[in-house]
XYZ file of C-alpha atoms in Angstrom:
76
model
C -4.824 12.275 4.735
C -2.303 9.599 5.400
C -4.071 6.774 3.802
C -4.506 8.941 0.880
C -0.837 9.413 0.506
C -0.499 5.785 1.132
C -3.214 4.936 -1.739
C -1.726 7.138 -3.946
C 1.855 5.876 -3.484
C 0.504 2.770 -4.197
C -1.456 3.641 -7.455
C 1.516 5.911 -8.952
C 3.975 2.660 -8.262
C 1.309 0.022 -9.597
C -0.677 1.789 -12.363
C -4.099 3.477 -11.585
C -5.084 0.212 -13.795
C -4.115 -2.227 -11.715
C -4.801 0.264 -8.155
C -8.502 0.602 -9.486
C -8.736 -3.557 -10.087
C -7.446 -4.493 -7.246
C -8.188 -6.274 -3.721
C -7.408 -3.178 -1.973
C -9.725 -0.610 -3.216
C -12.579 -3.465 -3.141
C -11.658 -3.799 0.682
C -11.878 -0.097 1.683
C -14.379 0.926 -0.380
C -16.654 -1.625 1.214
C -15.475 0.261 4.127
C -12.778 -2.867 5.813
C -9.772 -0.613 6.421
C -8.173 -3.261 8.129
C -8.274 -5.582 5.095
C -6.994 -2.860 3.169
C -4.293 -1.975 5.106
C -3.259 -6.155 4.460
C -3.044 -5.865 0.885
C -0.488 -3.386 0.375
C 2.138 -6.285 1.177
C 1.071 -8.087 -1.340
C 2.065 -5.634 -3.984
C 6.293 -6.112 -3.070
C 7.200 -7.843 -6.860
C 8.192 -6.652 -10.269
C 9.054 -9.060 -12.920
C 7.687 -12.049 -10.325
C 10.294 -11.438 -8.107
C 10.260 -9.522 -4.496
C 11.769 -6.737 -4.542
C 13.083 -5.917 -0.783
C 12.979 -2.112 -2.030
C 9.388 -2.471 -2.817
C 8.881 -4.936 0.494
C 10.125 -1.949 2.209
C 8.161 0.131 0.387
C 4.889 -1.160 1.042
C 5.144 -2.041 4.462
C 6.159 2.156 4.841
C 2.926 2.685 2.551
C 0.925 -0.026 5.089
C 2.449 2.253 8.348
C 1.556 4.986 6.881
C -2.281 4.228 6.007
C -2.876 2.795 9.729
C -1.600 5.808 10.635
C 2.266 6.106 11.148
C 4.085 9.547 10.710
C 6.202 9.630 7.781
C 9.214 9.182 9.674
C 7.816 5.965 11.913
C 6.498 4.647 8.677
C 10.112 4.313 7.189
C 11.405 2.450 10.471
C 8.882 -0.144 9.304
């Protein structure tokens, strides 16, 4: 269940465009969980520019798809 919520956190923030294109799903699908769990960093800018919300935000998504409670996953 948790990297659901994580994935789907990710795909309401991003787009289910851009979530179904992208490195991430490619990676777990093909069943590499740990690569997955490395992309969702990558997804920290809007407009080109990080965001720390969104850097925040991702590594709490990351936590929380390798398996973090909701509450460790925000101390990330």
């Amino acid at each position: 269940q948790a990297q659901l919520d994580a994935m789907i956190d990710l795909a309401y923030n991003i787009g289910v465009s851009a979530f179904q294109g992208s490195t991430l799903v490619r990676l777990f699908n093909a069943g590499d969980q740990a690569g997955a769990a490395e992309q969702f960093p990558r997804w920290n800018k809007s407009g080109g520019k990080i965001l720390l919300g969104l850097r925040r935000r991702r590594a709490a998504d990351r936590a929380r798809f390798l398996g973090a409670s909701g509450a460790e996953a925000i101390k990330t």
